[in-house]
PDB file of C-alpha atoms in Angstrom:
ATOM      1  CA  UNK A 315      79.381 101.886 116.587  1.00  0.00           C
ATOM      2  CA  UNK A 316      80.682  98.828 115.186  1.00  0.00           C
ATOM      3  CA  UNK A 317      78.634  96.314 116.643  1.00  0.00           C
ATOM      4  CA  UNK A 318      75.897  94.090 115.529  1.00  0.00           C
ATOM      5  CA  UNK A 319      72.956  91.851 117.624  1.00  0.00           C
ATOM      6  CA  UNK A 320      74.380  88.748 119.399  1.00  0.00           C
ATOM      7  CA  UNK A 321      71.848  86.239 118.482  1.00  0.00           C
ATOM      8  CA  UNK A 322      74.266  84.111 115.896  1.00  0.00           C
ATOM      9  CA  UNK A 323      76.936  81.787 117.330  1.00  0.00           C
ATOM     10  CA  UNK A 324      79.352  81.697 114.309  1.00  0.00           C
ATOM     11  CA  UNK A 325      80.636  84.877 113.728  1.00  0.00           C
ATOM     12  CA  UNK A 326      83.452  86.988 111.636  1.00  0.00           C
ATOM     13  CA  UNK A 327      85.142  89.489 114.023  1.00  0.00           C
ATOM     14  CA  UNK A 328      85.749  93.319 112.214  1.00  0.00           C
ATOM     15  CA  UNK A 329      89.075  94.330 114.507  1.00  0.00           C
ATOM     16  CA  UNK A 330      88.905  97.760 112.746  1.00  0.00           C
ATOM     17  CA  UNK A 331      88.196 101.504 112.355  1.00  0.00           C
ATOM     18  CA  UNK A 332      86.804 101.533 108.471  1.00  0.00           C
ATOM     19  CA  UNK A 333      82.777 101.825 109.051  1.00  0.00           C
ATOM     20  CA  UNK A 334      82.149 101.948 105.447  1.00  0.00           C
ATOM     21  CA  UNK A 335      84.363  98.574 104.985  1.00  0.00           C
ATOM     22  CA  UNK A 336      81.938  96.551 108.219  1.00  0.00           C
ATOM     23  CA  UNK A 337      78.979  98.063 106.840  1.00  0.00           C
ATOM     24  CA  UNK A 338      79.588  97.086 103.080  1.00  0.00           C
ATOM     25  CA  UNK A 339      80.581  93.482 105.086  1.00  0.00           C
ATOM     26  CA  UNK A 340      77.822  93.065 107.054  1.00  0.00           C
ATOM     27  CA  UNK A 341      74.812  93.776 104.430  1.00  0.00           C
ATOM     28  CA  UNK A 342      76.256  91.323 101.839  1.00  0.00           C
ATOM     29  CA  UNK A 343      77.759  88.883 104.820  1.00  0.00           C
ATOM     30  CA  UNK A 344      74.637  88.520 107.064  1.00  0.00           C
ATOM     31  CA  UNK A 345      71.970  87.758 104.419  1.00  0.00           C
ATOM     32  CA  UNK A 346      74.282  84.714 103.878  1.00  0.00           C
ATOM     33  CA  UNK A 347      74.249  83.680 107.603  1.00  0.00           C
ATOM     34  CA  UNK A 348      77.331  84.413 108.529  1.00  0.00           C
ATOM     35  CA  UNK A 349      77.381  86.921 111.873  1.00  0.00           C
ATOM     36  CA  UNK A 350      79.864  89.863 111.435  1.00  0.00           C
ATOM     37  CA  UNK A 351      80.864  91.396 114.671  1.00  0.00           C
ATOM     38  CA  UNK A 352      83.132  94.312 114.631  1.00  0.00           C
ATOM     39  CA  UNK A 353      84.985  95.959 117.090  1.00  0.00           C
ATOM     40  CA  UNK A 354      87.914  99.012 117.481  1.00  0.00           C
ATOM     41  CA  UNK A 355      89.644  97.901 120.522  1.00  0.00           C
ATOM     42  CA  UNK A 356      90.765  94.333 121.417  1.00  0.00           C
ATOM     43  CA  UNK A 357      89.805  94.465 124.980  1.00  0.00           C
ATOM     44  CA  UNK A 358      86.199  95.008 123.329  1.00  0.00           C
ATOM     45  CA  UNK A 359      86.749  92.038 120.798  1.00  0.00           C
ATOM     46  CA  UNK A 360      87.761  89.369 124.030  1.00  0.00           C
ATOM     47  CA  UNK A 361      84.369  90.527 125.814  1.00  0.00           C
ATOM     48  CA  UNK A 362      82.280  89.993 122.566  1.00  0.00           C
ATOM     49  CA  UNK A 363      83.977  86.741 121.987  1.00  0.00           C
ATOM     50  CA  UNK A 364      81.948  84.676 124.663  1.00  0.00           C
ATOM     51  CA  UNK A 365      79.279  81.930 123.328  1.00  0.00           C
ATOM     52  CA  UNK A 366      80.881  82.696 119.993  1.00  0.00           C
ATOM     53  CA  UNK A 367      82.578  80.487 117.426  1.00  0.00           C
ATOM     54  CA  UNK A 368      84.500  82.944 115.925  1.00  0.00           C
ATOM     55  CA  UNK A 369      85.673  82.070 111.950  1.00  0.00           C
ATOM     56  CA  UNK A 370      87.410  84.129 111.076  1.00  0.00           C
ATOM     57  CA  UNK A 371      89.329  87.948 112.187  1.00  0.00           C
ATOM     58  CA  UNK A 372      89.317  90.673 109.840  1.00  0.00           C
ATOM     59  CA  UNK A 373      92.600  92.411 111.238  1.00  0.00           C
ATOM     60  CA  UNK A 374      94.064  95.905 110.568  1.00  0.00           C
ATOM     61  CA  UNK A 375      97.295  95.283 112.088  1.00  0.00           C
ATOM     62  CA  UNK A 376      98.171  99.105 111.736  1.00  0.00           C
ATOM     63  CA  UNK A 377      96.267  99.009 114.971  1.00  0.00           C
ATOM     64  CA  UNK A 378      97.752  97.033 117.036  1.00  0.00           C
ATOM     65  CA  UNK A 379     100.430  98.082 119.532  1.00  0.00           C
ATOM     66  CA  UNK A 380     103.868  96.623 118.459  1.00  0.00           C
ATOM     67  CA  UNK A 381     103.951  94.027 121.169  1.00  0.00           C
ATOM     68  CA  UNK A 382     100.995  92.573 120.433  1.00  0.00           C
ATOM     69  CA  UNK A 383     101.045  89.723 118.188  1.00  0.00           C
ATOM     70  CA  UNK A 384      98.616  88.903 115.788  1.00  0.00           C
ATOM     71  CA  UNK A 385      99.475  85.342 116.940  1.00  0.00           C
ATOM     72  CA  UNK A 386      98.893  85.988 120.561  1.00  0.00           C
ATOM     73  CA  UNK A 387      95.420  87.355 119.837  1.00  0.00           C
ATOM     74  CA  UNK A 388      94.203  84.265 117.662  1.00  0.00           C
ATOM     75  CA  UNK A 389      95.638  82.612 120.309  1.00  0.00           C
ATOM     76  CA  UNK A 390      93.743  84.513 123.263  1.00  0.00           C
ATOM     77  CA  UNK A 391      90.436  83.974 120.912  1.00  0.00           C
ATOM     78  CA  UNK A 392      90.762  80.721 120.692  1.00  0.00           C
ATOM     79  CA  UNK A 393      90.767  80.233 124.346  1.00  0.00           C
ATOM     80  CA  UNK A 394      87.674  82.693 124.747  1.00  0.00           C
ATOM     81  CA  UNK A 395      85.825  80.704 122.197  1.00  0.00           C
ATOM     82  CA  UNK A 396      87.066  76.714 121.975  1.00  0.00           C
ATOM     83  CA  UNK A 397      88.481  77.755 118.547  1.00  0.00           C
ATOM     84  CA  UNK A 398      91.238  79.547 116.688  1.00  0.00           C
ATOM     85  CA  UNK A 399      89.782  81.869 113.832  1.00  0.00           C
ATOM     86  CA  UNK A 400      91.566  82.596 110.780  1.00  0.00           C
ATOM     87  CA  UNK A 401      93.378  85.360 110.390  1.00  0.00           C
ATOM     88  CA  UNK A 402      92.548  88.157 107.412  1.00  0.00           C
ATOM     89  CA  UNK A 403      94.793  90.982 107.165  1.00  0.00           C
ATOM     90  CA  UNK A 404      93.658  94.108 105.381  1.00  0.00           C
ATOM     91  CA  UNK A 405      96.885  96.185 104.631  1.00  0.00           C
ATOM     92  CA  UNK A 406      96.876  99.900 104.945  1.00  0.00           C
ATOM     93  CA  UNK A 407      97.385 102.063 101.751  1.00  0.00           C
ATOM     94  CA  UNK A 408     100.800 102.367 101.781  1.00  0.00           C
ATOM     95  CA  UNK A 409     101.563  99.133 102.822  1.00  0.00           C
ATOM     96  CA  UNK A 410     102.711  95.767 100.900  1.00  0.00           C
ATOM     97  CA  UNK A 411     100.758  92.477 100.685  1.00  0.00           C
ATOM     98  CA  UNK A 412     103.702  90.771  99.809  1.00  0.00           C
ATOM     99  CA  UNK A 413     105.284  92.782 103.075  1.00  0.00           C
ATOM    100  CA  UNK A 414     101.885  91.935 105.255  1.00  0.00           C
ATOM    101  CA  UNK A 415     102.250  88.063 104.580  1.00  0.00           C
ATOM    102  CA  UNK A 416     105.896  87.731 105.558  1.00  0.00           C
ATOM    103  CA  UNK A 417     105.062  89.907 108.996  1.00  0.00           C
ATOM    104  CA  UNK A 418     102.186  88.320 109.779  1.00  0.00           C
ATOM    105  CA  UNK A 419     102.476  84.114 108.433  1.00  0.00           C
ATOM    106  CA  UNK A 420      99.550  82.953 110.369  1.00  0.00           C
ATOM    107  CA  UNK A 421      97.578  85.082 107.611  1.00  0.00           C
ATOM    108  CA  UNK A 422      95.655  83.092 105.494  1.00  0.00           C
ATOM    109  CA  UNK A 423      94.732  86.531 103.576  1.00  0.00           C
ATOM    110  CA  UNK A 424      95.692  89.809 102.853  1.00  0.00           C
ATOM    111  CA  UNK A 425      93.520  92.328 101.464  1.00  0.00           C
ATOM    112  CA  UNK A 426      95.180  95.715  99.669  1.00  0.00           C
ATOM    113  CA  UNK A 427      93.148  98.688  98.773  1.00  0.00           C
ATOM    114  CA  UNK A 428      91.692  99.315  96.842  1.00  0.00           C
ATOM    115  CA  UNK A 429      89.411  96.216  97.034  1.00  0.00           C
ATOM    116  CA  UNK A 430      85.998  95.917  96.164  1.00  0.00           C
ATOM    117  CA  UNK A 431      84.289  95.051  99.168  1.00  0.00           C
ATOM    118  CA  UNK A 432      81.741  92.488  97.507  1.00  0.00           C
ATOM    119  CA  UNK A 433      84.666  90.641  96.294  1.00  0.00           C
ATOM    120  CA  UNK A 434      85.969  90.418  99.848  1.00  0.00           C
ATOM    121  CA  UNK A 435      82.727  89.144 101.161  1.00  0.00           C
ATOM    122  CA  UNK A 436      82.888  86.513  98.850  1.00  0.00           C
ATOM    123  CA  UNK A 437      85.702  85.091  99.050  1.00  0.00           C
ATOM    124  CA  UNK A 438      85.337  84.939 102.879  1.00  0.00           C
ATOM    125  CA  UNK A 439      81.868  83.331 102.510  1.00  0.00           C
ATOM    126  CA  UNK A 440      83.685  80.819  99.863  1.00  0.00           C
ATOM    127  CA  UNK A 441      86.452  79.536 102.628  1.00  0.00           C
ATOM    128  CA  UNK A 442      83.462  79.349 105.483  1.00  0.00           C
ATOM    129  CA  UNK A 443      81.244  77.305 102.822  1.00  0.00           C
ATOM    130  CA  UNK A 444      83.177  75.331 101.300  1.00  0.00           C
ATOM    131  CA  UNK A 445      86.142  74.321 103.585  1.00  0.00           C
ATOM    132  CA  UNK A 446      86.640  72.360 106.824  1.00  0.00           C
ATOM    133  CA  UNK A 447      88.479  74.006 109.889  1.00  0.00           C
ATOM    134  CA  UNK A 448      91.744  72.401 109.071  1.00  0.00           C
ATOM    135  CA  UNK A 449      92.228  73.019 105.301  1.00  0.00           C
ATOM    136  CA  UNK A 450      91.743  76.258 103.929  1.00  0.00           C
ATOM    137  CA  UNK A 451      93.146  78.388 100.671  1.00  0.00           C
ATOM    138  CA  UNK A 452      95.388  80.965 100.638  1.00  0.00           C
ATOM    139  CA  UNK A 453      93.772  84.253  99.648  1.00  0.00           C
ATOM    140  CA  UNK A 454      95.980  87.352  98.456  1.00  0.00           C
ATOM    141  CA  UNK A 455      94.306  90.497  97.047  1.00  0.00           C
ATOM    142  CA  UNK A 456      96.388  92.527  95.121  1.00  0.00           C
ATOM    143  CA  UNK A 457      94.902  95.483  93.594  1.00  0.00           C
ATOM    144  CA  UNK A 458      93.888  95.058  90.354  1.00  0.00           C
ATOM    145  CA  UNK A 459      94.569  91.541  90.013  1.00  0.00           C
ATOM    146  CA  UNK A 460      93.562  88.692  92.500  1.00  0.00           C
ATOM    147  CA  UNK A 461      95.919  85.400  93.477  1.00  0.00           C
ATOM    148  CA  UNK A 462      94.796  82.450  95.056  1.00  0.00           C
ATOM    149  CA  UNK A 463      98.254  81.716  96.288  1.00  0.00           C
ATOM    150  CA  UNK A 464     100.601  83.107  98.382  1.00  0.00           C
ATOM    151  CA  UNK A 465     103.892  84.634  97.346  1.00  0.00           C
TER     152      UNK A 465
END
Protein backbone atom coordinates (compact mmCIF):
# COMPACT_ATOMS: atom_id res chain seq x y z
CA UNK A 1 0.00 0.00 0.00
CA UNK A 2 0.90 3.42 -0.71
CA UNK A 3 0.62 5.03 2.44
CA UNK A 4 2.92 6.36 5.01
CA UNK A 5 2.42 7.37 9.10
CA UNK A 6 0.41 10.60 9.64
CA UNK A 7 2.47 12.25 12.20
CA UNK A 8 3.91 15.24 9.75
CA UNK A 9 1.63 18.16 8.83
CA UNK A 10 3.34 19.26 5.54
CA UNK A 11 3.12 16.71 3.18
CA UNK A 12 3.68 15.78 -0.76
CA UNK A 13 0.65 13.75 -1.99
CA UNK A 14 1.78 10.47 -4.50
CA UNK A 15 -1.76 10.38 -6.68
CA UNK A 16 -0.32 7.23 -8.38
CA UNK A 17 0.10 3.50 -9.14
CA UNK A 18 4.20 3.35 -9.60
CA UNK A 19 5.37 1.76 -6.04
CA UNK A 20 8.88 1.74 -7.06
CA UNK A 21 8.57 5.67 -8.05
CA UNK A 22 6.81 6.54 -3.98
CA UNK A 23 9.21 4.29 -2.54
CA UNK A 24 12.41 5.72 -4.33
CA UNK A 25 10.41 9.28 -3.17
CA UNK A 26 9.82 8.64 0.14
CA UNK A 27 13.43 7.23 1.36
CA UNK A 28 15.31 10.22 -0.17
CA UNK A 29 12.13 12.75 0.59
CA UNK A 30 11.45 11.92 4.30
CA UNK A 31 15.02 12.02 5.69
CA UNK A 32 14.72 15.67 4.48
CA UNK A 33 11.44 16.33 6.41
CA UNK A 34 9.24 16.53 3.95
CA UNK A 35 6.04 13.90 4.51
CA UNK A 36 5.20 11.94 1.27
CA UNK A 37 1.76 10.54 1.30
CA UNK A 38 0.65 8.51 -1.58
CA UNK A 39 -2.46 7.33 -2.64
CA UNK A 40 -4.25 5.34 -5.94
CA UNK A 41 -7.66 6.68 -5.77
CA UNK A 42 -8.72 10.33 -5.20
CA UNK A 43 -11.54 9.61 -2.93
CA UNK A 44 -8.55 8.10 -0.74
CA UNK A 45 -6.31 11.29 -1.32
CA UNK A 46 -9.50 13.86 0.04
CA UNK A 47 -9.74 11.55 3.29
CA UNK A 48 -5.89 11.66 3.87
CA UNK A 49 -5.88 15.32 3.23
CA UNK A 50 -7.31 16.41 6.74
CA UNK A 51 -4.79 18.27 9.32
CA UNK A 52 -2.51 18.33 6.31
CA UNK A 53 -0.77 21.17 4.50
CA UNK A 54 -0.39 19.57 1.45
CA UNK A 55 2.76 21.10 -0.94
CA UNK A 56 2.68 19.78 -3.44
CA UNK A 57 0.62 16.68 -5.83
CA UNK A 58 2.58 14.30 -7.68
CA UNK A 59 -0.19 13.57 -10.43
CA UNK A 60 -0.42 10.79 -13.08
CA UNK A 61 -3.13 12.27 -14.98
CA UNK A 62 -3.42 8.97 -17.09
CA UNK A 63 -5.53 8.19 -14.09
CA UNK A 64 -7.90 10.35 -13.84
CA UNK A 65 -11.36 10.00 -15.40
CA UNK A 66 -11.76 12.55 -18.30
CA UNK A 67 -14.08 14.81 -16.40
CA UNK A 68 -12.07 15.31 -13.73
CA UNK A 69 -9.88 18.21 -13.81
CA UNK A 70 -6.63 18.41 -12.50
CA UNK A 71 -7.81 21.95 -11.60
CA UNK A 72 -10.88 20.86 -9.79
CA UNK A 73 -8.83 18.53 -7.58
CA UNK A 74 -6.16 21.25 -6.48
CA UNK A 75 -9.06 23.04 -6.05
CA UNK A 76 -11.04 20.40 -3.81
CA UNK A 77 -7.48 20.06 -1.82
CA UNK A 78 -7.21 23.26 -1.14
CA UNK A 79 -10.49 23.42 0.55
CA UNK A 80 -9.69 20.08 2.55
CA UNK A 81 -6.47 21.59 3.68
CA UNK A 82 -6.55 25.77 3.82
CA UNK A 83 -4.12 25.52 0.84
CA UNK A 84 -3.73 24.85 -2.86
CA UNK A 85 -0.67 22.43 -3.57
CA UNK A 86 1.28 22.56 -6.60
CA UNK A 87 0.69 20.56 -9.19
CA UNK A 88 3.56 17.90 -10.63
CA UNK A 89 2.65 15.96 -13.55
CA UNK A 90 4.55 12.79 -14.34
CA UNK A 91 3.72 11.91 -18.06
CA UNK A 92 3.21 8.37 -19.11
CA UNK A 93 5.74 6.75 -21.58
CA UNK A 94 4.25 7.54 -24.56
CA UNK A 95 3.19 10.75 -23.74
CA UNK A 96 4.65 14.45 -24.44
CA UNK A 97 5.88 16.96 -21.82
CA UNK A 98 5.52 19.58 -24.14
CA UNK A 99 1.78 17.91 -24.75
CA UNK A 100 1.30 17.45 -20.68
CA UNK A 101 2.00 21.28 -20.03
CA UNK A 102 -0.41 22.67 -22.60
CA UNK A 103 -3.30 20.06 -21.15
CA UNK A 104 -2.68 20.59 -17.87
CA UNK A 105 -1.33 24.77 -17.33
CA UNK A 106 -1.76 24.78 -13.66
CA UNK A 107 1.43 22.37 -13.83
CA UNK A 108 4.29 23.82 -12.46
CA UNK A 109 6.20 20.44 -13.58
CA UNK A 110 6.24 17.71 -15.75
CA UNK A 111 8.25 14.75 -15.30
CA UNK A 112 8.96 12.23 -18.55
CA UNK A 113 10.45 8.85 -18.16
CA UNK A 114 12.77 7.96 -17.94
CA UNK A 115 13.76 10.15 -14.93
CA UNK A 116 16.01 9.43 -12.30
CA UNK A 117 14.08 9.46 -9.31
CA UNK A 118 16.82 11.21 -7.02
CA UNK A 119 16.79 13.98 -9.43
CA UNK A 120 13.04 14.31 -8.96
CA UNK A 121 13.31 14.38 -5.25
CA UNK A 122 15.49 17.11 -5.52
CA UNK A 123 14.21 19.33 -7.37
CA UNK A 124 10.91 19.04 -5.39
CA UNK A 125 12.82 19.49 -2.09
CA UNK A 126 14.60 22.66 -3.94
CA UNK A 127 11.01 24.52 -4.71
CA UNK A 128 9.71 23.51 -0.91
CA UNK A 129 13.18 24.96 0.50
CA UNK A 130 13.86 27.56 -1.15
CA UNK A 131 10.60 29.27 -2.38
CA UNK A 132 7.59 31.01 -0.81
CA UNK A 133 3.93 29.78 -1.60
CA UNK A 134 3.39 32.40 -4.20
CA UNK A 135 6.55 32.28 -6.40
CA UNK A 136 7.79 29.18 -7.60
CA UNK A 137 10.00 27.88 -10.85
CA UNK A 138 8.92 26.15 -13.59
CA UNK A 139 10.29 22.62 -13.69
CA UNK A 140 10.24 20.48 -17.06
CA UNK A 141 12.03 17.10 -17.24
CA UNK A 142 12.75 16.00 -20.47
CA UNK A 143 14.58 12.86 -20.80
CA UNK A 144 17.96 13.21 -21.17
CA UNK A 145 18.20 16.78 -20.76
CA UNK A 146 16.56 18.95 -17.95
CA UNK A 147 14.88 22.72 -18.48
CA UNK A 148 14.12 25.03 -15.92
CA UNK A 149 11.59 26.71 -18.10
CA UNK A 150 8.61 25.96 -19.65
CA UNK A 151 8.05 25.64 -23.37
Amino acid sequence: MLETPRSATEAVFYLGSDQALFEGLRDRLEPQGTELRGFRTLAGMMLGAANRRVRILLLEPSLLAPERSPESILDRLGDACDNRPLLVCIAGAEESVDRLLQDYPEAIAAFQPPFAVAHMAARIEEVILRYGLTEYPALVHKAPVFADQRP
